[in-house]
Amino acid sequence: MSAPWQTAPAAPEIPPAAFAALCRSSPWRWHTLRFVLTWEAGGSAAAEPVRAWLRRPSDLRVETLDGVLRYTTTSLERSRDDFYVADTPSSWLLPPALVTPVYDDHGLVTRRPEAAYGDPVFGGGRWQAVLDPVECVGPAPTPPYLPEQRPARLHGTATGTFAGRRVWCATVEPTVRYRAVTSGHPLAPGPTRIAVDHATGVCVHSHVLQGPHAGQGHRLVIEGVDEYQLDDLFTAHDLDLTDVSRHLPWPVATT
């Protein structure tokens, strides 16, 4: 599978501001996701790919491609009693789906409000940045008279395709203001070419171009968006729930 930016060499460029808005939009563009993720390690062999089911805000299941369960987490089996008290303001932030960002004329997010951002993760510290690549552009536009405040410079923005889906591509060159969402695990540790899925805002491909991490990156193939996902996927024990997405036969007795 070729890199997304190689699939349409004559593709017109897109405005960097529009690409930045797409990178801010993931929390409002999907609720559930099914995908295959592969980490690439430059000259070393790539890590074993995994298939994941993710249901925001807190449910995740990860398997090998052969169907062997690797990890599962959910909030369905946890509870907080009437005496639960938290002493940090962040404990009371609402999920992104319950707050409204500032959109542009194309439905992309130009400014993100304060919210309880973050998806359940497995392995690699870049997992969260892959699902929500806001660290590459910041939560809001930088004033034109303060360019030094930008977390990264964007070059070569263009359209492309990856795994049959439309993507927007750009080269991200981090500045001193770049802050990884997971400390020590930036999505762009140096000049990095990334591709962001237009429908979901998920970073589906990255490739570090220069520096000590050159050649590293990832590939994420989206298999399903906003599918109905049973609670049983994310619990340690089968809850024996009915899949309401399937037809239930009603046999009629005849005499």
PDB file of C-alpha atoms in Angstrom:
ATOM      1  CA  MET A   1       0.000   0.000   0.000  1.00  0.00           C
ATOM      2  CA  SER A   2       1.657   3.201  -1.184  1.00  0.00           C
ATOM      3  CA  ALA A   3       1.899   6.344   0.933  1.00  0.00           C
ATOM      4  CA  PRO A   4      -1.199   8.581   0.619  1.00  0.00           C
ATOM      5  CA  TRP A   5       0.764  11.546  -0.725  1.00  0.00           C
ATOM      6  CA  GLN A   6       2.048   9.359  -3.578  1.00  0.00           C
ATOM      7  CA  THR A   7      -1.424   8.426  -4.823  1.00  0.00           C
ATOM      8  CA  ALA A   8      -2.275  11.810  -6.347  1.00  0.00           C
ATOM      9  CA  PRO A   9       0.946  13.614  -7.319  1.00  0.00           C
ATOM     10  CA  ALA A  10      -0.954  16.326  -9.179  1.00  0.00           C
ATOM     11  CA  ALA A  11      -3.458  16.921  -6.380  1.00  0.00           C
ATOM     12  CA  PRO A  12      -4.169  20.583  -5.662  1.00  0.00           C
ATOM     13  CA  GLU A  13      -2.920  22.025  -2.406  1.00  0.00           C
ATOM     14  CA  ILE A  14      -5.380  22.798   0.375  1.00  0.00           C
ATOM     15  CA  PRO A  15      -5.113  25.801   2.729  1.00  0.00           C
ATOM     16  CA  PRO A  16      -2.968  25.035   5.806  1.00  0.00           C
ATOM     17  CA  ALA A  17      -5.714  26.585   7.975  1.00  0.00           C
ATOM     18  CA  ALA A  18      -8.208  24.018   6.640  1.00  0.00           C
ATOM     19  CA  PHE A  19      -5.776  21.161   7.321  1.00  0.00           C
ATOM     20  CA  ALA A  20      -5.276  22.462  10.873  1.00  0.00           C
ATOM     21  CA  ALA A  21      -9.050  22.602  11.386  1.00  0.00           C
ATOM     22  CA  LEU A  22      -9.362  18.960  10.282  1.00  0.00           C
ATOM     23  CA  CYS A  23      -6.678  17.970  12.808  1.00  0.00           C
ATOM     24  CA  ARG A  24      -8.800  19.567  15.570  1.00  0.00           C
ATOM     25  CA  SER A  25     -12.044  17.880  14.523  1.00  0.00           C
ATOM     26  CA  SER A  26     -11.716  14.205  15.487  1.00  0.00           C
ATOM     27  CA  PRO A  27     -13.689  14.344  18.800  1.00  0.00           C
ATOM     28  CA  TRP A  28     -16.799  15.523  16.901  1.00  0.00           C
ATOM     29  CA  ARG A  29     -16.565  13.423  13.710  1.00  0.00           C
ATOM     30  CA  TRP A  30     -17.075   9.885  15.019  1.00  0.00           C
ATOM     31  CA  HIS A  31     -18.314   7.892  18.016  1.00  0.00           C
ATOM     32  CA  THR A  32     -17.120   4.343  17.292  1.00  0.00           C
ATOM     33  CA  LEU A  33     -14.215   3.155  15.168  1.00  0.00           C
ATOM     34  CA  ARG A  34     -12.923  -0.220  13.985  1.00  0.00           C
ATOM     35  CA  PHE A  35      -9.406  -0.221  12.555  1.00  0.00           C
ATOM     36  CA  VAL A  36      -6.121  -2.072  12.005  1.00  0.00           C
ATOM     37  CA  LEU A  37      -3.001  -0.290  13.299  1.00  0.00           C
ATOM     38  CA  THR A  38       0.624  -1.040  12.453  1.00  0.00           C
ATOM     39  CA  TRP A  39       3.609   0.784  13.977  1.00  0.00           C
ATOM     40  CA  GLU A  40       6.636   1.189  11.712  1.00  0.00           C
ATOM     41  CA  ALA A  41      10.134   1.373  13.213  1.00  0.00           C
ATOM     42  CA  GLY A  42      12.326   2.633  10.385  1.00  0.00           C
ATOM     43  CA  GLY A  43      14.923   0.041   9.451  1.00  0.00           C
ATOM     44  CA  SER A  44      13.612  -2.426  12.046  1.00  0.00           C
ATOM     45  CA  ALA A  45      10.801  -4.867  11.453  1.00  0.00           C
ATOM     46  CA  ALA A  46       7.327  -3.396  11.901  1.00  0.00           C
ATOM     47  CA  ALA A  47       5.444  -4.283  15.063  1.00  0.00           C
ATOM     48  CA  GLU A  48       2.676  -6.867  14.870  1.00  0.00           C
ATOM     49  CA  PRO A  49      -0.493  -5.169  13.586  1.00  0.00           C
ATOM     50  CA  VAL A  50      -3.558  -5.184  15.823  1.00  0.00           C
ATOM     51  CA  ARG A  51      -7.279  -4.777  15.197  1.00  0.00           C
ATOM     52  CA  ALA A  52      -9.172  -2.482  17.572  1.00  0.00           C
ATOM     53  CA  TRP A  53     -12.760  -1.553  18.371  1.00  0.00           C
ATOM     54  CA  LEU A  54     -13.072   1.819  20.095  1.00  0.00           C
ATOM     55  CA  ARG A  55     -16.243   3.359  21.495  1.00  0.00           C
ATOM     56  CA  ARG A  56     -15.898   6.828  22.918  1.00  0.00           C
ATOM     57  CA  PRO A  57     -15.369   7.917  25.587  1.00  0.00           C
ATOM     58  CA  SER A  58     -13.928   4.920  27.450  1.00  0.00           C
ATOM     59  CA  ASP A  59     -14.338   1.526  25.751  1.00  0.00           C
ATOM     60  CA  LEU A  60     -11.609  -0.314  23.818  1.00  0.00           C
ATOM     61  CA  ARG A  61     -10.962  -3.857  22.612  1.00  0.00           C
ATOM     62  CA  VAL A  62      -7.690  -4.915  20.928  1.00  0.00           C
ATOM     63  CA  GLU A  63      -7.006  -8.238  19.195  1.00  0.00           C
ATOM     64  CA  THR A  64      -4.335  -9.729  16.976  1.00  0.00           C
ATOM     65  CA  LEU A  65      -5.346 -10.188  13.346  1.00  0.00           C
ATOM     66  CA  ASP A  66      -5.908 -13.863  14.221  1.00  0.00           C
ATOM     67  CA  GLY A  67      -8.523 -12.917  16.797  1.00  0.00           C
ATOM     68  CA  VAL A  68      -6.485 -13.384  19.985  1.00  0.00           C
ATOM     69  CA  LEU A  69      -7.556 -10.883  22.641  1.00  0.00           C
ATOM     70  CA  ARG A  70      -4.744  -8.565  23.688  1.00  0.00           C
ATOM     71  CA  TYR A  71      -6.512  -5.915  25.769  1.00  0.00           C
ATOM     72  CA  THR A  72      -9.910  -4.647  26.809  1.00  0.00           C
ATOM     73  CA  THR A  73     -11.089  -1.763  28.970  1.00  0.00           C
ATOM     74  CA  THR A  74     -14.448  -0.201  29.742  1.00  0.00           C
ATOM     75  CA  SER A  75     -16.249   1.973  32.267  1.00  0.00           C
ATOM     76  CA  LEU A  76     -19.333  -0.285  32.185  1.00  0.00           C
ATOM     77  CA  GLU A  77     -18.101  -2.356  35.138  1.00  0.00           C
ATOM     78  CA  ARG A  78     -16.961   0.593  37.262  1.00  0.00           C
ATOM     79  CA  SER A  79     -19.067   2.827  39.477  1.00  0.00           C
ATOM     80  CA  ARG A  80     -18.779   5.897  41.669  1.00  0.00           C
ATOM     81  CA  ASP A  81     -20.930   5.979  44.766  1.00  0.00           C
ATOM     82  CA  ASP A  82     -22.791   8.983  46.199  1.00  0.00           C
ATOM     83  CA  PHE A  83     -19.758  10.043  48.217  1.00  0.00           C
ATOM     84  CA  TYR A  84     -17.368  10.323  45.273  1.00  0.00           C
ATOM     85  CA  VAL A  85     -15.484  13.616  45.536  1.00  0.00           C
ATOM     86  CA  ALA A  86     -12.721  14.943  43.275  1.00  0.00           C
ATOM     87  CA  ASP A  87     -10.536  17.880  44.158  1.00  0.00           C
ATOM     88  CA  THR A  88      -9.382  18.741  40.622  1.00  0.00           C
ATOM     89  CA  PRO A  89     -11.446  20.773  38.136  1.00  0.00           C
ATOM     90  CA  SER A  90     -10.545  18.402  35.307  1.00  0.00           C
ATOM     91  CA  SER A  91     -12.564  15.642  36.980  1.00  0.00           C
ATOM     92  CA  TRP A  92     -15.730  17.561  36.200  1.00  0.00           C
ATOM     93  CA  LEU A  93     -15.046  18.422  32.567  1.00  0.00           C
ATOM     94  CA  LEU A  94     -17.651  17.221  30.073  1.00  0.00           C
ATOM     95  CA  PRO A  95     -16.837  14.819  27.212  1.00  0.00           C
ATOM     96  CA  PRO A  96     -16.177  16.622  23.917  1.00  0.00           C
ATOM     97  CA  ALA A  97     -19.440  15.292  22.457  1.00  0.00           C
ATOM     98  CA  LEU A  98     -21.356  17.359  25.027  1.00  0.00           C
ATOM     99  CA  VAL A  99     -19.662  20.691  24.272  1.00  0.00           C
ATOM    100  CA  THR A 100     -19.754  22.771  21.108  1.00  0.00           C
ATOM    101  CA  PRO A 101     -16.583  23.954  19.348  1.00  0.00           C
ATOM    102  CA  VAL A 102     -16.251  26.814  16.866  1.00  0.00           C
ATOM    103  CA  TYR A 103     -16.729  25.512  13.318  1.00  0.00           C
ATOM    104  CA  ASP A 104     -15.700  26.981   9.991  1.00  0.00           C
ATOM    105  CA  ASP A 105     -17.961  27.146   6.944  1.00  0.00           C
ATOM    106  CA  HIS A 106     -17.043  23.551   6.017  1.00  0.00           C
ATOM    107  CA  GLY A 107     -17.906  21.999   9.384  1.00  0.00           C
ATOM    108  CA  LEU A 108     -14.309  21.704  10.591  1.00  0.00           C
ATOM    109  CA  VAL A 109     -13.218  22.858  14.053  1.00  0.00           C
ATOM    110  CA  THR A 110     -11.284  26.108  14.235  1.00  0.00           C
ATOM    111  CA  ARG A 111     -11.311  26.441  18.044  1.00  0.00           C
ATOM    112  CA  ARG A 112     -11.717  23.679  20.636  1.00  0.00           C
ATOM    113  CA  PRO A 113     -13.389  24.353  24.012  1.00  0.00           C
ATOM    114  CA  GLU A 114     -12.154  22.992  27.325  1.00  0.00           C
ATOM    115  CA  ALA A 115     -13.346  19.392  27.675  1.00  0.00           C
ATOM    116  CA  ALA A 116     -12.340  15.934  28.901  1.00  0.00           C
ATOM    117  CA  TYR A 117     -10.307  14.963  25.843  1.00  0.00           C
ATOM    118  CA  GLY A 118      -8.637  11.595  25.506  1.00  0.00           C
ATOM    119  CA  ASP A 119      -9.411   8.119  24.192  1.00  0.00           C
ATOM    120  CA  PRO A 120      -8.582   4.756  25.787  1.00  0.00           C
ATOM    121  CA  VAL A 121      -5.148   3.653  24.584  1.00  0.00           C
ATOM    122  CA  PHE A 122      -3.143   0.464  24.072  1.00  0.00           C
ATOM    123  CA  GLY A 123       0.620   0.241  23.727  1.00  0.00           C
ATOM    124  CA  GLY A 124       2.604   3.010  21.969  1.00  0.00           C
ATOM    125  CA  GLY A 125       2.538   6.473  23.472  1.00  0.00           C
ATOM    126  CA  ARG A 126       1.471   7.973  20.125  1.00  0.00           C
ATOM    127  CA  TRP A 127      -1.856   6.103  20.148  1.00  0.00           C
ATOM    128  CA  GLN A 128      -3.822   9.107  21.433  1.00  0.00           C
ATOM    129  CA  ALA A 129      -2.198  11.512  18.952  1.00  0.00           C
ATOM    130  CA  VAL A 130      -3.048   9.163  16.084  1.00  0.00           C
ATOM    131  CA  LEU A 131      -6.741   9.187  17.014  1.00  0.00           C
ATOM    132  CA  ASP A 132      -6.799  12.953  17.664  1.00  0.00           C
ATOM    133  CA  PRO A 133      -3.821  14.732  16.018  1.00  0.00           C
ATOM    134  CA  VAL A 134      -4.510  18.151  17.554  1.00  0.00           C
ATOM    135  CA  GLU A 135      -0.961  18.332  18.970  1.00  0.00           C
ATOM    136  CA  CYS A 136       0.303  19.048  15.439  1.00  0.00           C
ATOM    137  CA  VAL A 137      -1.701  22.274  15.109  1.00  0.00           C
ATOM    138  CA  GLY A 138      -2.857  23.383  18.581  1.00  0.00           C
ATOM    139  CA  PRO A 139      -6.439  23.745  19.879  1.00  0.00           C
ATOM    140  CA  ALA A 140      -6.968  27.157  18.240  1.00  0.00           C
ATOM    141  CA  PRO A 141      -5.439  29.297  15.478  1.00  0.00           C
ATOM    142  CA  THR A 142      -2.328  31.302  16.318  1.00  0.00           C
ATOM    143  CA  PRO A 143      -2.623  35.052  15.719  1.00  0.00           C
ATOM    144  CA  PRO A 144      -0.717  36.042  12.563  1.00  0.00           C
ATOM    145  CA  TYR A 145       1.357  38.511  14.582  1.00  0.00           C
ATOM    146  CA  LEU A 146       2.565  35.706  16.907  1.00  0.00           C
ATOM    147  CA  PRO A 147       3.909  33.053  14.500  1.00  0.00           C
ATOM    148  CA  GLU A 148       6.410  31.894  17.112  1.00  0.00           C
ATOM    149  CA  GLN A 149       3.488  30.498  19.136  1.00  0.00           C
ATOM    150  CA  ARG A 150       2.653  27.863  16.509  1.00  0.00           C
ATOM    151  CA  PRO A 151       3.360  24.265  17.602  1.00  0.00           C
ATOM    152  CA  ALA A 152       4.426  23.370  14.062  1.00  0.00           C
ATOM    153  CA  ARG A 153       4.791  24.715  10.550  1.00  0.00           C
ATOM    154  CA  LEU A 154       2.728  23.039   7.826  1.00  0.00           C
ATOM    155  CA  HIS A 155       4.098  22.517   4.310  1.00  0.00           C
ATOM    156  CA  GLY A 156       2.935  20.732   1.174  1.00  0.00           C
ATOM    157  CA  THR A 157      -0.720  20.342   2.115  1.00  0.00           C
ATOM    158  CA  ALA A 158      -2.568  18.297  -0.519  1.00  0.00           C
ATOM    159  CA  THR A 159      -5.281  15.684  -0.971  1.00  0.00           C
ATOM    160  CA  GLY A 160      -4.726  11.958  -1.440  1.00  0.00           C
ATOM    161  CA  THR A 161      -6.252   8.543  -0.799  1.00  0.00           C
ATOM    162  CA  PHE A 162      -5.386   5.781   1.655  1.00  0.00           C
ATOM    163  CA  ALA A 163      -7.091   2.380   1.905  1.00  0.00           C
ATOM    164  CA  GLY A 164      -9.820   3.680  -0.379  1.00  0.00           C
ATOM    165  CA  ARG A 165     -10.579   6.721   1.758  1.00  0.00           C
ATOM    166  CA  ARG A 166     -10.039  10.425   1.130  1.00  0.00           C
ATOM    167  CA  VAL A 167      -7.200  11.970   3.159  1.00  0.00           C
ATOM    168  CA  TRP A 168      -5.488  15.333   3.513  1.00  0.00           C
ATOM    169  CA  CYS A 169      -1.688  15.279   3.701  1.00  0.00           C
ATOM    170  CA  ALA A 170       0.892  17.721   5.044  1.00  0.00           C
ATOM    171  CA  THR A 171       4.471  17.898   6.254  1.00  0.00           C
ATOM    172  CA  VAL A 172       4.557  18.879   9.936  1.00  0.00           C
ATOM    173  CA  GLU A 173       7.714  20.619  11.087  1.00  0.00           C
ATOM    174  CA  PRO A 174       7.577  20.960  14.909  1.00  0.00           C
ATOM    175  CA  THR A 175       8.731  24.151  16.622  1.00  0.00           C
ATOM    176  CA  VAL A 176       9.867  24.757  20.201  1.00  0.00           C
ATOM    177  CA  ARG A 177       6.150  25.198  21.074  1.00  0.00           C
ATOM    178  CA  TYR A 178       5.263  21.645  20.045  1.00  0.00           C
ATOM    179  CA  ARG A 179       3.830  19.694  22.983  1.00  0.00           C
ATOM    180  CA  ALA A 180       3.039  15.983  22.652  1.00  0.00           C
ATOM    181  CA  VAL A 181      -0.274  14.931  24.160  1.00  0.00           C
ATOM    182  CA  THR A 182       1.651  12.005  25.703  1.00  0.00           C
ATOM    183  CA  SER A 183       4.903  13.322  27.131  1.00  0.00           C
ATOM    184  CA  GLY A 184       7.946  11.886  25.381  1.00  0.00           C
ATOM    185  CA  HIS A 185       5.938  10.371  22.516  1.00  0.00           C
ATOM    186  CA  PRO A 186       5.281  13.043  19.878  1.00  0.00           C
ATOM    187  CA  LEU A 187       3.505  12.136  16.679  1.00  0.00           C
ATOM    188  CA  ALA A 188       6.009  14.402  14.880  1.00  0.00           C
ATOM    189  CA  PRO A 189       9.415  14.128  16.631  1.00  0.00           C
ATOM    190  CA  GLY A 190      10.948  15.889  13.612  1.00  0.00           C
ATOM    191  CA  PRO A 191       9.763  16.903  10.141  1.00  0.00           C
ATOM    192  CA  THR A 192       7.032  14.355   9.527  1.00  0.00           C
ATOM    193  CA  ARG A 193       4.685  13.658   6.640  1.00  0.00           C
ATOM    194  CA  ILE A 194       1.192  12.798   7.899  1.00  0.00           C
ATOM    195  CA  ALA A 195      -2.149  11.932   6.317  1.00  0.00           C
ATOM    196  CA  VAL A 196      -5.440  12.672   8.100  1.00  0.00           C
ATOM    197  CA  ASP A 197      -8.671  10.906   7.144  1.00  0.00           C
ATOM    198  CA  HIS A 198     -11.092  13.591   5.969  1.00  0.00           C
ATOM    199  CA  ALA A 199     -14.246  11.919   7.306  1.00  0.00           C
ATOM    200  CA  THR A 200     -12.967  11.182  10.841  1.00  0.00           C
ATOM    201  CA  GLY A 201     -10.006  13.503  11.532  1.00  0.00           C
ATOM    202  CA  VAL A 202      -7.869  10.455  12.470  1.00  0.00           C
ATOM    203  CA  CYS A 203      -4.198  10.405  11.429  1.00  0.00           C
ATOM    204  CA  VAL A 204      -4.039   7.278   9.271  1.00  0.00           C
ATOM    205  CA  HIS A 205      -0.404   7.512   8.159  1.00  0.00           C
ATOM    206  CA  SER A 206       2.807   9.118   9.400  1.00  0.00           C
ATOM    207  CA  HIS A 207       6.433   8.947   8.304  1.00  0.00           C
ATOM    208  CA  VAL A 208       9.259  10.812  10.041  1.00  0.00           C
ATOM    209  CA  LEU A 209      11.457  12.388   7.359  1.00  0.00           C
ATOM    210  CA  GLN A 210      14.521  13.593   9.283  1.00  0.00           C
ATOM    211  CA  GLY A 211      16.295  13.284  12.607  1.00  0.00           C
ATOM    212  CA  PRO A 212      17.097  10.366  14.908  1.00  0.00           C
ATOM    213  CA  HIS A 213      13.596   8.926  14.409  1.00  0.00           C
ATOM    214  CA  ALA A 214      13.663   9.056  10.602  1.00  0.00           C
ATOM    215  CA  GLY A 215      11.701   6.214   9.027  1.00  0.00           C
ATOM    216  CA  GLN A 216       9.415   5.677  11.983  1.00  0.00           C
ATOM    217  CA  GLY A 217       5.670   6.074  11.692  1.00  0.00           C
ATOM    218  CA  HIS A 218       2.425   4.168  11.497  1.00  0.00           C
ATOM    219  CA  ARG A 219      -0.368   2.972   9.217  1.00  0.00           C
ATOM    220  CA  LEU A 220      -4.003   2.841  10.317  1.00  0.00           C
ATOM    221  CA  VAL A 221      -6.623   1.228   8.076  1.00  0.00           C
ATOM    222  CA  ILE A 222     -10.180   2.217   8.981  1.00  0.00           C
ATOM    223  CA  GLU A 223     -12.612  -0.712   8.626  1.00  0.00           C
ATOM    224  CA  GLY A 224     -15.766   0.797  10.116  1.00  0.00           C
ATOM    225  CA  VAL A 225     -17.042   4.118  11.436  1.00  0.00           C
ATOM    226  CA  ASP A 226     -19.989   4.598  13.815  1.00  0.00           C
ATOM    227  CA  GLU A 227     -20.974   0.942  13.714  1.00  0.00           C
ATOM    228  CA  TYR A 228     -23.207  -0.432  16.449  1.00  0.00           C
ATOM    229  CA  GLN A 229     -20.938  -2.136  19.010  1.00  0.00           C
ATOM    230  CA  LEU A 230     -22.269  -4.469  21.696  1.00  0.00           C
ATOM    231  CA  ASP A 231     -21.238  -3.952  25.334  1.00  0.00           C
ATOM    232  CA  ASP A 232     -19.983  -7.560  25.282  1.00  0.00           C
ATOM    233  CA  LEU A 233     -17.016  -6.457  23.170  1.00  0.00           C
ATOM    234  CA  PHE A 234     -15.545  -4.491  26.054  1.00  0.00           C
ATOM    235  CA  THR A 235     -16.459  -6.533  29.162  1.00  0.00           C
ATOM    236  CA  ALA A 236     -14.578  -9.397  30.759  1.00  0.00           C
ATOM    237  CA  HIS A 237     -17.775 -11.432  31.042  1.00  0.00           C
ATOM    238  CA  ASP A 238     -20.508 -11.979  28.484  1.00  0.00           C
ATOM    239  CA  LEU A 239     -23.518  -9.879  29.496  1.00  0.00           C
ATOM    240  CA  ASP A 240     -25.782 -11.998  27.262  1.00  0.00           C
ATOM    241  CA  LEU A 241     -27.302  -8.907  25.662  1.00  0.00           C
ATOM    242  CA  THR A 242     -29.382  -8.893  22.504  1.00  0.00           C
ATOM    243  CA  ASP A 243     -27.828  -7.381  19.398  1.00  0.00           C
ATOM    244  CA  VAL A 244     -30.636  -5.019  18.411  1.00  0.00           C
ATOM    245  CA  SER A 245     -29.015  -4.378  15.025  1.00  0.00           C
ATOM    246  CA  ARG A 246     -29.995  -7.909  13.916  1.00  0.00           C
ATOM    247  CA  HIS A 247     -33.414  -9.076  12.820  1.00  0.00           C
ATOM    248  CA  LEU A 248     -35.288 -11.127  15.437  1.00  0.00           C
ATOM    249  CA  PRO A 249     -37.473 -13.838  13.880  1.00  0.00           C
ATOM    250  CA  TRP A 250     -41.024 -14.232  15.196  1.00  0.00           C
ATOM    251  CA  PRO A 251     -42.168 -17.779  14.335  1.00  0.00           C
ATOM    252  CA  VAL A 252     -45.923 -18.127  14.044  1.00  0.00           C
ATOM    253  CA  ALA A 253     -47.435 -21.400  15.120  1.00  0.00           C
ATOM    254  CA  THR A 254     -49.777 -23.032  12.625  1.00  0.00           C
ATOM    255  CA  THR A 255     -52.574 -25.420  13.407  1.00  0.00           C
TER     256      THR A 255
END
